[in-house]
Tab-separated table of C-alpha atoms in Angstrom:
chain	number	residue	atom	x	y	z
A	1	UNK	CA	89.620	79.572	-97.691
A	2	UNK	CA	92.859	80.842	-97.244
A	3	UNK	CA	96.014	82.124	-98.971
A	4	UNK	CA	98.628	79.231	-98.722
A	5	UNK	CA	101.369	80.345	-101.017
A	6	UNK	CA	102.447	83.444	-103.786
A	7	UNK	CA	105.447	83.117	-106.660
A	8	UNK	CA	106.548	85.256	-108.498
A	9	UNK	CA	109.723	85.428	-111.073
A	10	UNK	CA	111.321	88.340	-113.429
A	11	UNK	CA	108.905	90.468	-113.271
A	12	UNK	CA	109.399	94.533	-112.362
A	13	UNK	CA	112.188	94.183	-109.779
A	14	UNK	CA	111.312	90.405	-108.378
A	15	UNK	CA	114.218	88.003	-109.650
A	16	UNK	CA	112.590	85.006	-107.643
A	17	UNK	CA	109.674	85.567	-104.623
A	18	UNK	CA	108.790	82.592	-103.090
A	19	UNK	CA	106.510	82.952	-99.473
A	20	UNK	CA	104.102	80.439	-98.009
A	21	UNK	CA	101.616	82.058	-96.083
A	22	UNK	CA	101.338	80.700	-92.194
A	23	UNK	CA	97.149	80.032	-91.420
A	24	UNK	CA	97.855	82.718	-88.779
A	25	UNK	CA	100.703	85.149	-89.446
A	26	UNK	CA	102.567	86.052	-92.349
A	27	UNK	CA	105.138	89.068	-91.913
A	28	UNK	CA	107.011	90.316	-95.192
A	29	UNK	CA	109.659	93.369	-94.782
A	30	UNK	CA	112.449	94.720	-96.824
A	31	UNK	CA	113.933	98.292	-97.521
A	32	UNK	CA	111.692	100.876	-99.516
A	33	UNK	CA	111.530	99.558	-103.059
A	34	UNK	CA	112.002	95.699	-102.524
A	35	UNK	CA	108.629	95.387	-103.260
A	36	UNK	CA	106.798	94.446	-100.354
A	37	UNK	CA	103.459	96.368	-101.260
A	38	UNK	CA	103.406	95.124	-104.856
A	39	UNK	CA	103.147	91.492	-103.063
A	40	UNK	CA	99.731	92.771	-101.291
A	41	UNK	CA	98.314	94.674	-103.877
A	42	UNK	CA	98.142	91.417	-105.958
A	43	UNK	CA	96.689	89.949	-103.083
A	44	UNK	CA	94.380	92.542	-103.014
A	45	UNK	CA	92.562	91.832	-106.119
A	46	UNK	CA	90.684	88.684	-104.114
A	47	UNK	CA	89.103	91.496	-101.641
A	48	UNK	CA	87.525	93.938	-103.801
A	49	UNK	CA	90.398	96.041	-104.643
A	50	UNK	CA	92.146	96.909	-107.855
A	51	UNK	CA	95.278	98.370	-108.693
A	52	UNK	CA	97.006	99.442	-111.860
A	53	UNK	CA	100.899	99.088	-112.654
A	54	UNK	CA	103.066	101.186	-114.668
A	55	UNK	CA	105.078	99.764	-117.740
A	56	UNK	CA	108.420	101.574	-118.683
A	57	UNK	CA	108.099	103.417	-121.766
A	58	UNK	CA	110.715	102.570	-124.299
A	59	UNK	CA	111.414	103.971	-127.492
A	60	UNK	CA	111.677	102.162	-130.714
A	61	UNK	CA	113.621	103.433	-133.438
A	62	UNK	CA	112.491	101.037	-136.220
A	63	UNK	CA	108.412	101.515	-135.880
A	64	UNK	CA	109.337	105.304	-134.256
A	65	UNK	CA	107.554	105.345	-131.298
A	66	UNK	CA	107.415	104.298	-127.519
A	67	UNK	CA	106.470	100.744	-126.601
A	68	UNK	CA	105.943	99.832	-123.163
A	69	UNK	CA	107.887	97.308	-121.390
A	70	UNK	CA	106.444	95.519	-118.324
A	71	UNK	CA	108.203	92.275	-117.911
A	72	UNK	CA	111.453	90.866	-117.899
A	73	UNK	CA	112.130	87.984	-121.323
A	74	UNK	CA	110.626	84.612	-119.794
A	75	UNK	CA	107.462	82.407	-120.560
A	76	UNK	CA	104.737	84.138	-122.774
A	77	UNK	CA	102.069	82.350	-124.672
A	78	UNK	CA	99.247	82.720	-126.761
A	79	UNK	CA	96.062	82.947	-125.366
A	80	UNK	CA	92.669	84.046	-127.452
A	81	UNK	CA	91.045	85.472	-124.476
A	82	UNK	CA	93.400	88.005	-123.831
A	83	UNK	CA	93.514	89.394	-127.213
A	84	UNK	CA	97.045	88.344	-127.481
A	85	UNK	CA	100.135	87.362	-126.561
A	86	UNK	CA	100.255	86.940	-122.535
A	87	UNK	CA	103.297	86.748	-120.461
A	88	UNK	CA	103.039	84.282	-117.221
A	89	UNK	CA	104.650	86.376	-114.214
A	90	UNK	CA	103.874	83.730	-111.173
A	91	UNK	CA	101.434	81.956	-109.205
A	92	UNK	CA	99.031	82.208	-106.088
A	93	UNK	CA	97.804	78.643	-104.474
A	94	UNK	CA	94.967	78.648	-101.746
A	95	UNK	CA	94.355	76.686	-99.065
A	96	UNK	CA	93.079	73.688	-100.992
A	97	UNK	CA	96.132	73.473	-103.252
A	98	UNK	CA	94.361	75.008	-106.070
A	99	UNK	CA	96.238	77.276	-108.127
A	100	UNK	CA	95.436	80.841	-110.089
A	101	UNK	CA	98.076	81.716	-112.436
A	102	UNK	CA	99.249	85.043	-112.876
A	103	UNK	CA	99.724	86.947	-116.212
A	104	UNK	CA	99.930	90.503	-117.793
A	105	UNK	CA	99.249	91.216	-121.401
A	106	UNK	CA	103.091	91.051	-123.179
A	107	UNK	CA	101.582	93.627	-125.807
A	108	UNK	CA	100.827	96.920	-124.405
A	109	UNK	CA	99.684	100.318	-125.922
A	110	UNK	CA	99.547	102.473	-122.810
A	111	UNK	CA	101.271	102.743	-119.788
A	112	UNK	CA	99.129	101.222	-117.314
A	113	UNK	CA	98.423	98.167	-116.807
A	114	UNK	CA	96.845	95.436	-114.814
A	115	UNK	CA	97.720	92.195	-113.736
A	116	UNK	CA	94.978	88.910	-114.628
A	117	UNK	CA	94.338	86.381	-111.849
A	118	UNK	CA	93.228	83.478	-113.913
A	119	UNK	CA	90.714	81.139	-112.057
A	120	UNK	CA	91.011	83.488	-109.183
A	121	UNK	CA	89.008	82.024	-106.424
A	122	UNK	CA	86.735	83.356	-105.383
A	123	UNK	CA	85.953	82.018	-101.937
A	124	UNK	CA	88.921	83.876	-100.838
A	125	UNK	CA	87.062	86.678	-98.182
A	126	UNK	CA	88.706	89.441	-96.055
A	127	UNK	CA	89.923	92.804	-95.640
A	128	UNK	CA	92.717	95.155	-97.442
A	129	UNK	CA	94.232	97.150	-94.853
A	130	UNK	CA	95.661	100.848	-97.096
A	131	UNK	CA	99.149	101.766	-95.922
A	132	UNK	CA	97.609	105.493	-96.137
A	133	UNK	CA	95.131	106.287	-92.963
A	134	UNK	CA	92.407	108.100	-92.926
A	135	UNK	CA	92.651	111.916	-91.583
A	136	UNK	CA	90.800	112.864	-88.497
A	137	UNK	CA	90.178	116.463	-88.911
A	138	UNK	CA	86.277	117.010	-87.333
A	139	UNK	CA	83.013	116.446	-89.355
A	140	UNK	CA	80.190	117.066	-87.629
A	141	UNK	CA	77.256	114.375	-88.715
A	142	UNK	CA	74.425	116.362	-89.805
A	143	UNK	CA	72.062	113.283	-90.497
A	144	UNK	CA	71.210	109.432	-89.269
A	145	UNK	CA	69.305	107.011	-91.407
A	146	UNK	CA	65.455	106.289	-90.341
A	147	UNK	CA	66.733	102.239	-90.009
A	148	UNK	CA	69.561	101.115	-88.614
A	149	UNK	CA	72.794	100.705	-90.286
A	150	UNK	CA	74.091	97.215	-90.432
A	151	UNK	CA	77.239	95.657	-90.406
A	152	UNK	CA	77.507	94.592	-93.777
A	153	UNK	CA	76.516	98.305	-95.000
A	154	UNK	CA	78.418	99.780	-92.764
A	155	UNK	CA	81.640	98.203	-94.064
A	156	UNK	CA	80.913	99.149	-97.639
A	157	UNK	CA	80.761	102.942	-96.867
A	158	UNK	CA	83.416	102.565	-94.750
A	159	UNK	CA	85.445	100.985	-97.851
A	160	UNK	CA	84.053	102.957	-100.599
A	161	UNK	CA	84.840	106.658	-98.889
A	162	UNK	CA	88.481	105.014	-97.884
A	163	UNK	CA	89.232	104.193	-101.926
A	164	UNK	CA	87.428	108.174	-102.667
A	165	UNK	CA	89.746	109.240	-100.120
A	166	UNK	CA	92.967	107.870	-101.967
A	167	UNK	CA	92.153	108.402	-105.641
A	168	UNK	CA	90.200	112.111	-105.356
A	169	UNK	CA	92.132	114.452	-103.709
A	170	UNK	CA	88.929	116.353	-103.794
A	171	UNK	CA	86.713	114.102	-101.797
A	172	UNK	CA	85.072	116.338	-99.057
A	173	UNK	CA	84.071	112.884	-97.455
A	174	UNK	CA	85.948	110.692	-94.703
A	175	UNK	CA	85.987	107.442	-93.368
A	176	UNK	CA	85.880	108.982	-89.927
A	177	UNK	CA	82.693	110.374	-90.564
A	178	UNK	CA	81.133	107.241	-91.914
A	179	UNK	CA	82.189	105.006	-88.736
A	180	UNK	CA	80.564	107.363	-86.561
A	181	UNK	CA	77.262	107.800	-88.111
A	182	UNK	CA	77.393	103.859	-88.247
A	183	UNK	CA	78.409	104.219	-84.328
A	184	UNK	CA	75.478	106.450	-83.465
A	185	UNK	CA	73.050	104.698	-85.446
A	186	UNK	CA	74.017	101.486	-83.748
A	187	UNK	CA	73.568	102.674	-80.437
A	188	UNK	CA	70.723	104.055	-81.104
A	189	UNK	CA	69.061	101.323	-82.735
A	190	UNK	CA	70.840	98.200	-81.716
A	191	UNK	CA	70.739	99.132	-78.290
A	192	UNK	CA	67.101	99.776	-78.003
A	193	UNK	CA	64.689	101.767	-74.839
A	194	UNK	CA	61.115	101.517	-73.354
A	195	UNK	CA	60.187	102.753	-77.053
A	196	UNK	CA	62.635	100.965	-79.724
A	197	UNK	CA	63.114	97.669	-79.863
A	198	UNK	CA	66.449	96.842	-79.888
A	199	UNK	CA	68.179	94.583	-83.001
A	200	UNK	CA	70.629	91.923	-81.457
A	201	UNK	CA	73.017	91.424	-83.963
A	202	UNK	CA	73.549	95.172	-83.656
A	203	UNK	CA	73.995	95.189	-80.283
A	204	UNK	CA	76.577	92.844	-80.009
A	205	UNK	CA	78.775	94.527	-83.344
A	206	UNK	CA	78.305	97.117	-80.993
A	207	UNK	CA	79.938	95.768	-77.458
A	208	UNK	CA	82.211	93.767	-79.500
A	209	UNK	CA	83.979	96.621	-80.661
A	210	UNK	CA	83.719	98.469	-76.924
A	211	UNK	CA	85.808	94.816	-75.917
A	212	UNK	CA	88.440	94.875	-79.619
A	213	UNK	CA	89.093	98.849	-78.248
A	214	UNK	CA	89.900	97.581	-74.677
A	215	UNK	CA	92.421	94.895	-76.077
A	216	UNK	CA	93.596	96.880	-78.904
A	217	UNK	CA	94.389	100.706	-76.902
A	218	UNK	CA	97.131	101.127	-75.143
A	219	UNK	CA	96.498	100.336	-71.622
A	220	UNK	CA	97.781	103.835	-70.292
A	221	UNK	CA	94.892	105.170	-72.065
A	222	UNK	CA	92.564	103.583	-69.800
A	223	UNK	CA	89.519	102.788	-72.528
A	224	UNK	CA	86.342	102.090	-70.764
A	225	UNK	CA	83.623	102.611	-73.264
A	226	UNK	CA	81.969	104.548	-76.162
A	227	UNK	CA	78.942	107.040	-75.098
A	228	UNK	CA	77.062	109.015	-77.666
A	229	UNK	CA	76.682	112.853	-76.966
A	230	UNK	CA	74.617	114.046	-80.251
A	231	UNK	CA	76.275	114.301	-83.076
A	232	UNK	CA	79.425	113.137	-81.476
A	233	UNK	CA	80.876	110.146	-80.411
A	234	UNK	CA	82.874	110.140	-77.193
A	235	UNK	CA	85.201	107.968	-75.822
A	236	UNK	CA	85.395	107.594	-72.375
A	237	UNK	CA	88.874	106.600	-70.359
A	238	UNK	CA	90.422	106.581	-66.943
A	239	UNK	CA	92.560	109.248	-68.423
A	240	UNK	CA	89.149	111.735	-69.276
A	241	UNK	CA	86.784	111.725	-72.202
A	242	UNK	CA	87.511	112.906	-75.293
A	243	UNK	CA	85.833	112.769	-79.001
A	244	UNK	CA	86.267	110.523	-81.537
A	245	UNK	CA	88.230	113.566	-83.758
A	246	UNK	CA	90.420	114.434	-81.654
A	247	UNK	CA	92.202	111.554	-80.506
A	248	UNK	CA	96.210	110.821	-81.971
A	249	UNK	CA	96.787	109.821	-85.038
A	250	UNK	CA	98.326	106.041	-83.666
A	251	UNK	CA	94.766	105.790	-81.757
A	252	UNK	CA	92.918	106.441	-85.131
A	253	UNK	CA	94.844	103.829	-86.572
A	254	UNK	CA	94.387	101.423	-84.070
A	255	UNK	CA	90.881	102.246	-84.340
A	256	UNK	CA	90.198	102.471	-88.014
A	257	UNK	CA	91.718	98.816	-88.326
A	258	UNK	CA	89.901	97.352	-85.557
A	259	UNK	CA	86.709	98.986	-87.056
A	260	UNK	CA	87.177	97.345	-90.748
A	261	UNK	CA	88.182	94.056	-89.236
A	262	UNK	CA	85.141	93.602	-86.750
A	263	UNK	CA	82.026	94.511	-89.263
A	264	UNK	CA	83.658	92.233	-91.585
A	265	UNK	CA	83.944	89.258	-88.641
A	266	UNK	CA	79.750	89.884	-88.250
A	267	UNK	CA	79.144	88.070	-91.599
A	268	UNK	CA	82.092	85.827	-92.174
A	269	UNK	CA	84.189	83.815	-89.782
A	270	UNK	CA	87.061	82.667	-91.846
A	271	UNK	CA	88.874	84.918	-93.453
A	272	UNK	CA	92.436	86.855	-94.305
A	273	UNK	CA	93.202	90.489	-93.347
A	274	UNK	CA	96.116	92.407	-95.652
A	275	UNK	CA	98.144	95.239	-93.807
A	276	UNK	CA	100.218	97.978	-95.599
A	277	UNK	CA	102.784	98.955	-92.935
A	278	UNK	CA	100.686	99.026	-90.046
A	279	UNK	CA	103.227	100.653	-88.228
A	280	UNK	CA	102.346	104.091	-89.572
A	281	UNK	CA	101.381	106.583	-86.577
A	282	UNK	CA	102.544	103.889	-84.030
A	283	UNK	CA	104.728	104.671	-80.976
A	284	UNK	CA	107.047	101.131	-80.464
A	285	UNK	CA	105.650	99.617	-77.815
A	286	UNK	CA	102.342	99.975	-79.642
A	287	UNK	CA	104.344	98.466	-82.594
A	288	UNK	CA	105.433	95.504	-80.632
A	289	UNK	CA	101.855	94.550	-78.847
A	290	UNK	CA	99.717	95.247	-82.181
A	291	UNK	CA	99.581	91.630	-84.017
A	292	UNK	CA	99.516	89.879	-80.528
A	293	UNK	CA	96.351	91.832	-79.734
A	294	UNK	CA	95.208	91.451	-83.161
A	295	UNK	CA	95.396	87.485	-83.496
A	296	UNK	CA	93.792	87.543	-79.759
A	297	UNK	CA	90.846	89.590	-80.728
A	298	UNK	CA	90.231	87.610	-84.151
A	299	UNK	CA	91.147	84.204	-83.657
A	300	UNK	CA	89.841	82.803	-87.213
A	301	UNK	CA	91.888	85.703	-89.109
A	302	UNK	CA	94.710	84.528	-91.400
A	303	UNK	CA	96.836	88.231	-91.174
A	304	UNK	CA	99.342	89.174	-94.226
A	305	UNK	CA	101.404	92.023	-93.236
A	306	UNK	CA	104.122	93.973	-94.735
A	307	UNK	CA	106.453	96.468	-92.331
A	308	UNK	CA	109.587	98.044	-92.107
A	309	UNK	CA	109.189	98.247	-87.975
A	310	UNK	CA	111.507	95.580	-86.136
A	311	UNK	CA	108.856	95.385	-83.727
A	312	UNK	CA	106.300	94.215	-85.504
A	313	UNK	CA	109.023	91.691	-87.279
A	314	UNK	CA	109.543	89.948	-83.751
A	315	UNK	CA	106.633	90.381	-82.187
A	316	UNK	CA	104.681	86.981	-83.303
A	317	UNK	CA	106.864	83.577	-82.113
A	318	UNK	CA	104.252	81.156	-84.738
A	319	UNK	CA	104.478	82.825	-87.740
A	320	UNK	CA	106.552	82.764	-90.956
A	321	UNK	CA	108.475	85.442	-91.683
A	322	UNK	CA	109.843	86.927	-95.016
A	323	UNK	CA	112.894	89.529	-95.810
A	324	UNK	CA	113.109	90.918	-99.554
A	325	UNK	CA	116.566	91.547	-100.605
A	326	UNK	CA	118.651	92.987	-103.310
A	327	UNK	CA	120.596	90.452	-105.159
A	328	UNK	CA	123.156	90.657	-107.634
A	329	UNK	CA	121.388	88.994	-111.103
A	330	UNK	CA	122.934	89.137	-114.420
A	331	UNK	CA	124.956	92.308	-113.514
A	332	UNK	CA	121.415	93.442	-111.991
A	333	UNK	CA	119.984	94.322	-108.806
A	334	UNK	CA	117.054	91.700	-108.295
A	335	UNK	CA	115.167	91.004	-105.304
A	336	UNK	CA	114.606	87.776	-104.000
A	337	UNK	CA	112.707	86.321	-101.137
A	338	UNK	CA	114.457	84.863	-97.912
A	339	UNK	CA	112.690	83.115	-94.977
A	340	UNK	CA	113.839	84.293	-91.498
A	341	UNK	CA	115.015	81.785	-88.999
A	342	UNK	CA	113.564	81.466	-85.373
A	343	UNK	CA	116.804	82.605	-83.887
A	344	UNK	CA	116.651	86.089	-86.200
A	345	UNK	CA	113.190	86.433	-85.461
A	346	UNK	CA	113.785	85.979	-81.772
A	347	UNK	CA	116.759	88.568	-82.284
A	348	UNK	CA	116.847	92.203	-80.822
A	349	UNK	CA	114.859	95.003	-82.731
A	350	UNK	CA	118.877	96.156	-83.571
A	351	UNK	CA	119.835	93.028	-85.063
A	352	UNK	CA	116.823	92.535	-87.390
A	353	UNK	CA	117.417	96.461	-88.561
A	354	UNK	CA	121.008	95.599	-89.127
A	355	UNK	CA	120.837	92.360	-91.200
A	356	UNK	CA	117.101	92.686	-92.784
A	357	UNK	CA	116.644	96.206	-92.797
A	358	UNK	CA	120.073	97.557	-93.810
A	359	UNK	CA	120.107	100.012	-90.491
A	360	UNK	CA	122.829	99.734	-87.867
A	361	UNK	CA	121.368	100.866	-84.853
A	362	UNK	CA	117.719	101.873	-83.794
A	363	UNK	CA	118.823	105.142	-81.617
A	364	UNK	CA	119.054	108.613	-83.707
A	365	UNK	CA	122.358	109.523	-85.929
A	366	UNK	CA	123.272	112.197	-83.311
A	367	UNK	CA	122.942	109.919	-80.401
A	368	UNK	CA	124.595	107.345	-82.174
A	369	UNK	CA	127.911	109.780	-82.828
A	370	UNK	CA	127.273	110.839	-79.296
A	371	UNK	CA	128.374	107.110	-77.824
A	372	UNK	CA	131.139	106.940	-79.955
A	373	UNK	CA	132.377	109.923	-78.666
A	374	UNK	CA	131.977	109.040	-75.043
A	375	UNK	CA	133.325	105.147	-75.888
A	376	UNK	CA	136.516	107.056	-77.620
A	377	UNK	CA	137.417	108.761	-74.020
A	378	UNK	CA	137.301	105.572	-72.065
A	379	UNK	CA	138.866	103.223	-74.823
A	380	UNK	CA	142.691	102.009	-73.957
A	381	UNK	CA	142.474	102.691	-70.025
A	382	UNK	CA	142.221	100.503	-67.442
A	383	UNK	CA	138.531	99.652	-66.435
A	384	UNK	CA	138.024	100.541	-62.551
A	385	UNK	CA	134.948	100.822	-60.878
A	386	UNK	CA	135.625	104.642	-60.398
A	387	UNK	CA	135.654	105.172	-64.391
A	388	UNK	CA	132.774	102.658	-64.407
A	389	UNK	CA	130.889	105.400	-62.905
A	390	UNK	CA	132.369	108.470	-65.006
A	391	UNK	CA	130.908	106.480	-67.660
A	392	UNK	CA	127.502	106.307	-66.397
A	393	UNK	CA	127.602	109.992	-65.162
A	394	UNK	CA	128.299	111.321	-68.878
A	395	UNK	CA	126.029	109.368	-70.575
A	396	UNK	CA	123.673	110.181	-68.055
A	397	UNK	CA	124.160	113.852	-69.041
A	398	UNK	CA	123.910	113.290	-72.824
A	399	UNK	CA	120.585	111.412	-71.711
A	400	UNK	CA	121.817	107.887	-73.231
A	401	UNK	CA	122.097	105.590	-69.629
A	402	UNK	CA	120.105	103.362	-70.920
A	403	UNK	CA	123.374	102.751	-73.461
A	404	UNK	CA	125.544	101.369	-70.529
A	405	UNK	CA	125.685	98.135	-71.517
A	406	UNK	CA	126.825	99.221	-75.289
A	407	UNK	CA	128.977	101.522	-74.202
A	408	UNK	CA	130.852	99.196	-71.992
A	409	UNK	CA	130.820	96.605	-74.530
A	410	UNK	CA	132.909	99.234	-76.784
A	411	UNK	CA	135.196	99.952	-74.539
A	412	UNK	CA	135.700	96.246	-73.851
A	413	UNK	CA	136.736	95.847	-77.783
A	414	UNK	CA	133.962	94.990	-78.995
A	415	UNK	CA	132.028	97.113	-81.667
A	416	UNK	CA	128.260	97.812	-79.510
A	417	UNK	CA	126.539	97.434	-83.102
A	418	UNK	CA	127.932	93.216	-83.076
C-alpha cells in the first residue's frame, strides 16, 4: 500500500494543496514557511509518529477570555465521536483509491492540537525520515545483549532514542550509539565462528548494509567495509580507517538514513519512506546523487521528500514534482500547490532557485556583486579576443572562471541571471 494522493484547503496557511504522489518519487519544495513539513508530518501519523499543532490564541471580549483558532471558516459538522463540532481540513487517498478524511476538533480549549485521520489505513508501512540528525559526539558501548539483536528490534531503538533525542533535551542517549551496539552484535552473532553458529537473516542485514554504504558514500571516500575493533565500529576506506564517531556530519546522514531504511526493508518489502530536507549536512554533489542512489538501493520504496536544495529538485527525471507558493487570497497570502513541468525540472540548479525558490543565483552575495563589477568594466566596448582574455584573467583572480560564460553573456546584453 501506498500513498497516491493528499488535499488539503484553508487550513493554517494552505489556500488549496493538491499533490499526487508518483509510486517512486515525490519531491515537494517551497521557501521556509510554505509549509512543506506540515505536508509530511500528516503523513507521518501512518508510520508511528505523532505531532501536535498550535492554534492561534484569540481573545474574546464577550465571554472574556482567549479562544483558540485553528482553521480558516469552511465545512464543519457534527460528529458524536469527537465530542463535538469537527471541522473537515482535506483528504489523503491510498493506493487503492480509498480515502481517510482529515479533520481537527473546531472547538478547542488549549493550544495544541492534533489532527484525526479518520479510517486511516492502516496497511500503509514505512519510515519517517526527522529533518533534525542525530549528533555524533563519541559513546563508548559499555554492554552487548547475550542474543542477538534483530532487525525488527533494532529499528525500534533506533526510532525510540531518535523521538527522546528531539523532545528531551536531556536525553543522555543517541541513536549513534544504538546502531552500533546493533552493528557489533550483528557481527558478532550473525556472522558466526568455529564456536557460534551464525543466524542468516542477520548476516545478510549485515552485508546488505556493507553494499547500501558502497552505493550510498561518496565514491572519493573509497568505502570498503565495516570491521569491529571492541567497543568500536570502524569503517574501513581506500582513503584510511576511521570510527564510526568521527566521521562528517553529511556521512552520518547518509548513514543514519541508509541505516533506518534497510532494517525496515528486512521485514517488509513494500513500503514509503518520508524525508525532512535531506539535504541537511550535504555537500551538492552529494545533494544531486542522493535519491538516484536511494531508489537504486531500494527498488520497492515509494520516497516522499521535501527540500529546499535545487539539486535534489532535478535530480530524479520519473518523478512528480511539487512547488508551494504564496498566493494572493482574499487580500491574503495563501499558499497553493503547483506541479513542475519536465522542462523546469530538467532546468539548471539557478533557474529552479530563481522561479521556485525565490533566489537569483546559487553563487555567494559577495561573489555575485563581484561579477557585476567585473561585467560593468567590459560593458559598452568592443568585444576582441584580447579583452576576451582580460576578462578571463580578472575573474580568474577574484577566483570566479568558472563564471565566463555569465560574464560574457552580460556583457553581450543580456542579464547572466535570464
Amino acid at each position: 500500500m501506498k500513498f497516491k494522493k493528499i488535499y488539503l484547503s484553508n487550513w493554517r496557511q494552505f489556500n488549496l494543496i493538491d499533490i499526487d504522489f508518483h509510486e517512486r518519487v515525490t519531491i515537494i519544495t517551497g521557501a521556509n514557511g510554505s509549509g512543506k513539513s506540515t505536508i509530511l508530518k500528516i503523513l507521518a501519523q501512518h508510520l508511528e509518529w505523532s505531532h501536535k499543532f498550535l492554534a492561534v490564541p484569540t481573545y474574546d471580549e464577550k465571554i472574556d477570555e482567549y479562544v483558540f483558532k485553528n482553521h480558516d471558516d469552511g465545512i464543519s459538522k457534527s460528529d458524536g465521536t469527537h465530542g463535538g463540532s469537527i471541522h473537515e481540513i482535506g483528504c489523503i487517498t491510498y493506493s487503492d483509491d480509498e480515502k481517510s478524511t482529515l479533520s481537527i476538533n473546531k472547538n478547542l480549549n488549549k493550544i495544541e492540537y492534533e489532527i484525526n485521520v479518520e479510517n486511516k489505513n492502516n496497511q500503509i508501512k514505512g519510515v519517517f525520515i526527522h529533518s533534525h540528525r542525530a549528533s555524533n559526539s563519541y559513546s563508548e558501548v559499555t554492554s552487548i545483549p547475550a542474543t542477538v539483536i534483530n532487525p525488527y528490534d533494532s529499528y525500534k531503538k533506533h526510532t525510540s532514542a531518535y523521538k527522546q533525542h528531539l523532545e528531551d533535551k536531556s536525553f543522555n542517549g543517541s541513536p549513534i550509539t544504538m546502531m552500533k551496539e546493533s552493528l557489533i552484535s550483528m557481527a558478532s552473532f550473525g556472522i558466526g565462528n568455529s564456536f557460534v553458529k551464525k543466524n542468516e537473516k542477520i548476516e545478510n542485514t549485515f552485508l546488505g548494509f556493507i553494499d547500501i554504504l558502497k552505493k550510498l558514500l561518496p565514491a572519493e571516500i573509497g568505502f570498503k567495509n565495516i570491521k569491529i575493533e571492541m567497543p568500536n565500529v570502524v569503517l574501513e576506506t581506500k582513503s584510511g580507517d576511521f570510527i564510526l564517531d568521527s566521521t562528517s556530519g553529511g556521512i552520518m546522514a547518509l548513514i543514519d538514513i541508509a541505516w533506518q531504511i534497510l532494517l525496515y526493508a528486512q521485514d517488509i518489502d513494500l513500503f514509503t519512506v518520508v524525508i525532512d530536507e535531506p539535504e541537511n549536512h550535504l555537500h551538492p554533489a552529494m545533494q544531486r546523487t542522493l535519491l538516484n542512489n536511494l531508489v537504486s538501493a531500494f527498488p520497492n520504496v515509494q520516497f516522499i521528500v521535501v527540500t529546499h536544495s535545487p539539486f535534489i529538485i532535478s535530480s530524479i527525471k520519473e518523478s512528480n514534482v511539487y512547488a508551494l507558493q504564496y498566493d494572493a487570497v482574499n487580500d491574503l497570502k495563501k499558499v497553493n500547490s503547483f506541479q513542475l513541468d519536465l522542462r523546469q525540472k530538467a532546468a539548471t540548479a539557478n533557474k529552479i532557485l530563481r522561479e521556485v525558490l525565490g533566489v537569483p543565483v546559487t553563487i555567494p552575495q559577495w561573489a555575485d556583486d563581484e561579477l557585476q563589477r567585473i561585467c560593468a568594466g567590459f560593458s559598452g566596448e568592443k568585444i576582441t579576443a584580447d579583452r576576451l582574455e582580460e576578462l578571463r584573467q580578472e575573474l580568474e583572480v577574484v577566483g570566479l572562471s568558472e563564471f565566463y560564460p555569465e560574464a560574457l553573456s552580460n556583457i553581450m546584453g543580456n542579464n547572466y541571471h535570464d
